[in-house]
CSV table of C-alpha atoms in Angstrom, one decimal:
chain,number,residue,atom,x,y,z
A,1,MET,CA,6.9,-3.4,31.5
A,2,PRO,CA,10.4,-3.1,29.8
A,3,ILE,CA,12.0,-0.7,32.2
A,4,HIS,CA,11.6,-3.2,35.2
A,5,ARG,CA,12.6,-6.5,32.7
A,6,ASP,CA,15.6,-4.4,32.1
A,7,ILE,CA,16.5,-3.8,35.4
A,8,LEU,CA,15.4,-7.2,36.8
A,9,ASP,CA,17.0,-9.5,34.0
A,10,HIS,CA,19.4,-7.5,32.1
A,11,GLY,CA,21.3,-5.7,34.9
A,12,LEU,CA,20.4,-2.2,33.8
A,13,GLY,CA,22.8,0.6,35.5
A,14,GLY,CA,20.8,3.4,35.8
A,15,VAL,CA,17.9,5.4,33.9
A,16,ILE,CA,17.4,8.9,32.7
A,17,LEU,CA,14.1,10.8,33.2
A,18,PHE,CA,12.0,13.2,30.5
A,19,ASN,CA,9.1,15.3,30.8
A,20,ARG,CA,8.1,15.1,27.4
A,21,CYS,CA,8.1,11.9,24.8
A,22,LEU,CA,9.5,13.4,21.7
A,23,HIS,CA,8.5,10.1,19.7
A,24,ASN,CA,4.9,10.7,20.8
A,25,PRO,CA,3.6,13.8,22.1
A,26,ASP,CA,0.5,11.8,23.2
A,27,GLN,CA,1.9,9.5,25.7
A,28,THR,CA,2.5,10.4,29.2
A,29,ALA,CA,6.1,11.1,30.2
A,30,ASN,CA,8.3,10.1,33.1
A,31,ILE,CA,7.7,13.2,35.0
A,32,VAL,CA,3.8,14.6,35.8
A,33,SER,CA,4.4,15.8,39.5
A,34,PRO,CA,6.6,16.0,42.6
A,35,GLY,CA,4.5,13.1,44.5
A,36,GLN,CA,4.5,10.9,40.9
A,37,LEU,CA,8.3,11.1,40.6
A,38,LYS,CA,9.0,10.3,43.8
A,39,GLU,CA,6.9,7.1,43.5
A,40,LEU,CA,8.4,6.4,40.5
A,41,CYS,CA,12.0,6.9,41.6
A,42,THR,CA,11.4,4.8,44.9
A,43,GLU,CA,9.8,2.1,42.9
A,44,LEU,CA,12.7,1.9,40.3
A,45,GLN,CA,15.4,1.9,43.0
A,46,ASN,CA,13.6,-1.0,45.2
A,47,LEU,CA,13.4,-3.0,42.2
A,48,ALA,CA,17.1,-2.7,41.6
A,49,PRO,CA,19.6,-5.6,43.0
A,50,ARG,CA,22.1,-3.1,42.8
A,51,THR,CA,22.3,0.9,43.6
A,52,LEU,CA,20.3,2.3,40.3
A,53,LEU,CA,21.5,5.6,39.1
A,54,ILE,CA,18.7,7.6,38.6
A,55,GLY,CA,19.4,10.7,36.4
A,56,VAL,CA,18.2,13.6,34.9
A,57,ASP,CA,19.0,17.2,32.9
A,58,GLN,CA,18.3,19.5,35.6
A,59,GLU,CA,20.6,22.3,34.6
A,60,GLY,CA,18.1,25.3,35.0
A,61,GLY,CA,16.4,27.6,32.7
A,62,LYS,CA,15.5,26.5,29.4
A,63,VAL,CA,17.2,22.9,30.0
A,64,ARG,CA,15.3,21.1,32.9
A,65,ARG,CA,12.9,18.3,33.1
A,66,LEU,CA,11.6,19.7,36.6
A,67,TRP,CA,9.3,22.5,35.6
A,68,PRO,CA,7.3,25.1,38.0
A,69,GLU,CA,4.3,24.3,36.3
A,70,ALA,CA,4.5,20.7,37.4
A,71,GLY,CA,5.0,21.9,40.8
A,72,PHE,CA,8.9,21.8,41.0
A,73,GLU,CA,11.3,24.5,42.4
A,74,ASP,CA,12.1,27.0,39.8
A,75,LEU,CA,15.7,27.7,38.3
A,76,CYS,CA,17.6,30.2,36.7
A,77,SER,CA,20.1,29.6,33.7
A,78,ALA,CA,23.6,29.0,33.8
A,79,ARG,CA,24.2,32.5,32.2
A,80,GLN,CA,22.2,34.2,34.6
A,81,MET,CA,23.9,32.6,37.3
A,82,GLY,CA,27.7,33.1,35.5
A,83,SER,CA,27.7,36.0,32.8
A,84,ASP,CA,24.8,38.0,33.9
A,85,THR,CA,25.9,38.2,37.6
A,86,ASP,CA,28.9,36.1,38.3
A,87,ASP,CA,28.0,35.3,41.6
A,88,THR,CA,29.1,32.3,42.6
A,89,ALA,CA,27.1,32.5,46.0
A,90,LEU,CA,23.8,32.7,43.6
A,91,THR,CA,25.1,29.5,42.0
A,92,ARG,CA,25.8,27.6,45.3
A,93,GLU,CA,21.9,28.9,46.3
A,94,GLN,CA,20.5,27.4,43.1
A,95,ALA,CA,22.5,24.4,43.1
A,96,GLN,CA,21.4,23.9,46.7
A,97,THR,CA,18.0,24.2,46.0
A,98,THR,CA,18.2,21.8,43.1
A,99,ALA,CA,19.8,18.9,44.9
A,100,ALA,CA,17.8,19.2,47.8
A,101,MET,CA,14.6,18.5,45.6
A,102,LEU,CA,16.4,15.8,43.4
A,103,ALA,CA,17.6,14.0,46.6
A,104,GLU,CA,13.9,14.5,48.3
A,105,LEU,CA,12.6,12.4,44.9
A,106,GLY,CA,15.0,9.9,44.9
A,107,ILE,CA,17.5,11.1,41.6
A,108,ASN,CA,21.1,11.1,42.5
A,109,CYS,CA,22.7,12.2,39.3
A,110,ASN,CA,22.3,15.5,38.0
A,111,PHE,CA,23.7,15.6,33.9
A,112,ALA,CA,24.6,19.1,34.8
A,113,PRO,CA,26.6,21.4,35.2
A,114,VAL,CA,27.7,22.5,31.3
A,115,VAL,CA,31.2,23.6,31.4
A,116,ASP,CA,31.0,24.4,27.8
A,117,LEU,CA,32.3,28.0,27.0
A,118,ASN,CA,30.3,30.3,25.4
A,119,THR,CA,32.1,31.5,22.9
A,120,ASN,CA,30.0,31.2,20.0
A,121,THR,CA,26.8,33.2,21.3
A,122,SER,CA,24.8,32.1,18.4
A,123,ASN,CA,25.3,28.5,19.4
A,124,PRO,CA,21.8,26.9,18.8
A,125,ILE,CA,22.4,24.6,21.5
A,126,ILE,CA,24.5,26.1,23.8
A,127,GLY,CA,24.6,30.1,23.8
A,128,THR,CA,20.9,30.6,22.5
A,129,LEU,CA,19.8,28.4,25.2
A,130,GLU,CA,22.2,30.0,28.2
A,131,ARG,CA,23.5,26.8,29.3
A,132,SER,CA,27.0,28.3,29.4
A,133,PHE,CA,28.4,30.3,32.6
A,134,SER,CA,30.6,32.4,30.7
A,135,ASP,CA,33.2,32.7,27.8
A,136,ASP,CA,35.8,32.7,30.3
A,137,PRO,CA,37.0,29.3,31.5
A,138,LEU,CA,38.0,30.4,34.8
A,139,HIS,CA,34.9,31.9,35.4
A,140,VAL,CA,33.0,28.3,34.2
A,141,ALA,CA,35.1,26.3,36.6
A,142,ARG,CA,34.5,28.8,39.5
A,143,HIS,CA,30.6,28.8,39.0
A,144,ALA,CA,30.8,24.9,38.2
A,145,ALA,CA,32.4,23.7,41.3
A,146,ALA,CA,30.2,25.4,43.5
A,147,TRP,CA,27.4,23.9,41.8
A,148,ILE,CA,29.3,20.2,41.8
A,149,ASP,CA,30.0,20.9,45.5
A,150,ALA,CA,26.7,21.6,46.3
A,151,HIS,CA,25.5,18.7,45.0
A,152,ARG,CA,27.7,16.4,46.7
A,153,THR,CA,26.5,17.9,50.1
A,154,ARG,CA,23.2,16.3,49.3
A,155,GLY,CA,24.5,13.1,48.0
A,156,VAL,CA,23.5,13.9,44.5
A,157,LEU,CA,26.7,13.0,41.8
A,158,SER,CA,27.1,16.0,38.9
A,159,CYS,CA,28.2,15.3,35.5
A,160,VAL,CA,30.3,18.0,33.8
A,161,LYS,CA,29.7,18.2,29.6
A,162,HIS,CA,30.4,18.1,26.8
A,163,PHE,CA,33.8,16.9,26.4
A,164,PRO,CA,36.0,18.3,24.7
A,165,GLY,CA,34.0,21.3,24.3
A,166,HIS,CA,30.5,22.1,22.4
A,167,GLY,CA,30.2,26.0,23.2
A,168,SER,CA,32.3,27.2,19.8
A,169,SER,CA,30.1,24.5,17.7
A,170,ALA,CA,27.7,26.1,15.0
A,171,ALA,CA,25.5,23.2,15.0
A,172,ASP,CA,23.3,21.1,17.4
A,173,SER,CA,24.1,17.6,17.7
A,174,HIS,CA,20.8,16.3,18.3
A,175,LEU,CA,20.2,17.1,14.5
A,176,GLY,CA,23.0,15.8,12.6
A,177,PHE,CA,26.8,15.8,12.5
A,178,VAL,CA,28.6,18.7,14.2
A,179,ASP,CA,32.1,19.4,13.1
A,180,ILE,CA,34.2,21.8,15.1
A,181,SER,CA,37.6,21.6,13.6
A,182,GLU,CA,37.6,25.0,13.0
A,183,ASN,CA,36.2,26.8,15.6
A,184,TRP,CA,37.3,24.3,18.9
A,185,GLU,CA,40.6,25.8,20.7
A,186,ARG,CA,42.2,24.2,23.4
A,187,HIS,CA,41.6,26.8,26.2
A,188,GLU,CA,38.0,25.3,25.8
A,189,LEU,CA,39.7,22.2,28.4
A,190,GLU,CA,40.5,24.4,31.1
A,191,PRO,CA,37.4,24.0,32.8
A,192,TYR,CA,37.9,20.4,33.2
A,193,ARG,CA,41.6,20.8,34.1
A,194,ILE,CA,41.0,23.4,36.6
A,195,LEU,CA,38.0,21.1,38.2
A,196,LEU,CA,40.3,18.1,38.2
A,197,ARG,CA,42.8,19.7,40.3
A,198,GLN,CA,40.5,20.6,42.6
A,199,ASP,CA,38.9,16.7,42.4
A,200,MET,CA,35.5,18.2,41.9
A,201,VAL,CA,34.7,16.1,38.8
A,202,ASP,CA,31.9,12.9,39.2
A,203,LEU,CA,31.4,12.1,35.7
A,204,VAL,CA,32.5,13.4,32.5
A,205,MET,CA,30.0,13.2,29.3
A,206,THR,CA,31.1,13.2,26.1
A,207,GLY,CA,30.0,15.4,23.2
A,208,HIS,CA,28.9,14.0,19.7
A,209,LEU,CA,31.6,16.2,18.1
A,210,PHE,CA,33.9,15.8,15.1
A,211,ASN,CA,37.4,17.5,15.6
A,212,ARG,CA,39.9,16.3,13.0
A,213,HIS,CA,42.7,17.5,14.6
A,214,LEU,CA,42.3,15.4,17.5
A,215,ASP,CA,40.9,12.5,15.7
A,216,THR,CA,40.6,12.4,12.1
A,217,ASP,CA,37.7,9.5,11.8
A,218,HIS,CA,35.5,9.6,14.6
A,219,PRO,CA,33.9,12.2,16.8
A,220,ALA,CA,34.6,12.4,20.7
A,221,THR,CA,32.0,9.6,22.2
A,222,LEU,CA,33.9,7.4,19.5
A,223,SER,CA,37.3,8.1,19.5
A,224,ALA,CA,40.2,6.8,21.5
A,225,PRO,CA,42.5,9.6,20.9
A,226,ILE,CA,39.9,12.0,22.8
A,227,ILE,CA,38.8,9.6,25.6
A,228,ASP,CA,41.6,7.5,26.5
A,229,GLY,CA,44.3,10.3,25.0
A,230,LEU,CA,43.5,13.8,25.3
A,231,LEU,CA,40.7,13.3,28.5
A,232,ARG,CA,42.6,10.3,30.7
A,233,THR,CA,46.2,10.5,29.5
A,234,GLU,CA,46.7,14.6,29.2
A,235,LEU,CA,44.4,15.6,31.7
A,236,GLY,CA,44.8,12.6,34.0
A,237,TYR,CA,41.0,11.6,34.4
A,238,GLN,CA,40.3,8.5,35.9
A,239,GLY,CA,36.5,8.3,37.0
A,240,VAL,CA,33.2,7.6,34.8
A,241,VAL,CA,33.0,8.4,31.1
A,242,VAL,CA,29.3,8.4,30.2
A,243,SER,CA,27.8,9.2,26.3
A,244,ASP,CA,25.4,11.8,25.6
A,245,ASP,CA,22.3,10.0,24.1
A,246,MET,CA,23.7,7.7,21.9
A,247,GLN,CA,20.4,8.4,19.5
A,248,MET,CA,21.2,11.3,18.9
A,249,LYS,CA,21.6,12.0,15.3
A,250,ALA,CA,25.4,12.8,14.9
A,251,ILE,CA,25.7,9.5,15.9
A,252,SER,CA,22.7,7.4,14.8
A,253,ASP,CA,22.4,9.0,11.2
A,254,HIS,CA,26.5,8.0,10.5
A,255,TYR,CA,26.8,4.7,12.5
A,256,GLY,CA,24.7,1.7,12.8
A,257,PHE,CA,23.8,0.8,16.3
A,258,GLU,CA,26.1,-2.4,16.7
A,259,GLU,CA,29.1,-0.2,15.4
A,260,ALA,CA,28.5,2.5,18.0
A,261,VAL,CA,28.0,0.6,20.9
A,262,CYS,CA,31.3,-1.2,20.1
A,263,ARG,CA,33.3,1.9,19.1
A,264,SER,CA,32.2,4.3,22.0
A,265,LEU,CA,32.9,1.5,25.0
A,266,ALA,CA,36.4,0.6,22.9
A,267,ALA,CA,37.5,4.3,22.8
A,268,GLY,CA,36.9,4.5,26.5
A,269,VAL,CA,33.1,5.3,27.2
A,270,ASP,CA,32.0,3.6,30.6
A,271,MET,CA,28.3,4.2,30.7
A,272,LEU,CA,26.2,4.8,27.3
A,273,VAL,CA,23.0,6.8,27.5
A,274,PHE,CA,19.8,5.6,25.5
A,275,GLY,CA,17.3,8.4,25.8
A,276,ASN,CA,15.0,5.9,24.2
A,277,ASN,CA,13.1,9.2,23.9
A,278,LEU,CA,14.2,10.7,20.2
A,279,ASP,CA,13.5,7.4,18.9
A,280,TYR,CA,11.6,4.5,21.3
A,281,GLY,CA,12.6,0.6,21.3
A,282,SER,CA,11.2,-1.4,23.9
A,283,ASP,CA,14.7,-3.9,23.4
A,284,ILE,CA,16.8,-1.1,23.4
A,285,CYS,CA,18.6,-2.4,26.6
A,286,PRO,CA,18.8,-6.4,25.2
A,287,ARG,CA,20.3,-5.0,21.6
A,288,ALA,CA,22.9,-3.2,23.3
A,289,ILE,CA,23.9,-6.0,25.3
A,290,LYS,CA,24.1,-8.2,22.2
A,291,ALA,CA,26.1,-5.5,20.5
A,292,MET,CA,28.7,-5.8,23.5
A,293,ASP,CA,28.6,-9.7,23.3
A,294,ASP,CA,29.1,-9.7,19.8
A,295,GLY,CA,32.0,-7.0,19.9
A,296,LEU,CA,33.7,-9.3,22.2
A,297,ALA,CA,33.1,-13.0,20.2
A,298,ARG,CA,34.6,-10.7,17.2
A,299,GLY,CA,37.5,-9.2,19.1
A,300,VAL,CA,36.5,-5.6,18.6
A,301,LEU,CA,35.9,-5.3,22.4
A,302,SER,CA,37.8,-6.8,25.5
A,303,GLU,CA,36.9,-8.3,28.6
A,304,GLU,CA,39.6,-6.3,30.4
A,305,ARG,CA,38.3,-3.1,28.8
A,306,LEU,CA,34.7,-3.5,30.0
A,307,LEU,CA,35.9,-4.7,33.6
A,308,ARG,CA,37.6,-1.5,33.7
A,309,SER,CA,34.4,0.5,32.7
A,310,LEU,CA,32.3,-1.9,35.3
A,311,GLY,CA,34.7,-1.3,38.3
A,312,ARG,CA,34.7,2.8,37.6
A,313,VAL,CA,30.8,2.5,37.9
A,314,ASN,CA,30.8,0.6,40.9
A,315,LYS,CA,33.3,2.7,42.5
A,316,LEU,CA,30.9,6.0,41.9
A,317,LYS,CA,28.0,4.0,42.7
A,318,GLU,CA,29.6,3.2,46.2
A,319,ARG,CA,29.6,7.1,46.8
A,320,LEU,CA,25.9,7.2,46.8
A,321,GLY,CA,26.0,4.9,50.1
A,322,ASN,CA,22.7,3.1,49.6
A,323,ASP,CA,23.8,-0.3,47.8
A,324,HIS,CA,21.1,-2.6,48.3
A,325,ASP,CA,23.7,-5.7,49.3
């Protein structure tokens, strides 16, 4: 099985789970039932020589991989928790339920919460899917902090997304190029700034978002001015940066595989996500490793840069407290 090979032979550091196979709807997905999923997570974790990050998108509402129809706990949307009620106690309760479920299943990383502002309610990937807590950065930060804290009490990592802000966009980066140059405003950074001051950030996910005022050439995931400049230098974040799915068309339609791998790592991304769901390839992991090796040989990547990322990821995994060594 390719995933077993990648963990054992290629040092794959994490997996992400899905309840649907988008590339082949007739194929059985990773997630079928609680019992099956727990068995899968246990198998993969036991196979890994070091702690494996096992991640899932379990935001609640319309964006979740664990559905009640398959026997999992129900969870309302971020908008219901934030804008509709503005009740952080509800957010904490929902997050505690979610985190307890994930921990029991063996999932140690939830790619949530969304901290995008709901500034464009017609946004096809944020606003209309009720993924944002609010259009007010203070409300977003308050609810996100409750969410993250509840996950931490169960030993589950959280990931704030989509840096530097997807809420004002008018398009979906799953489907193609997204230019936020005319819509994005700097107050979309405030949830990150507030959460960082409170030490309430485990991981930050970049969005595949182009803003010519921040970088005239590349979207955020491939942008050193945005990651190393805005996020790390201006906001002071020194933790793990993870990409959104590198197979989304905002990247895959505009950059070759090797170029995208090397540009994102050189820009400051520490972990690359290949969902292998929008487009499946059994060799995705060795291809990414070869791209890195070639990048090192050509001088577009430095060993020092990759070692910094490895150090950040290892430090993050130490917090999970279940390394196999």
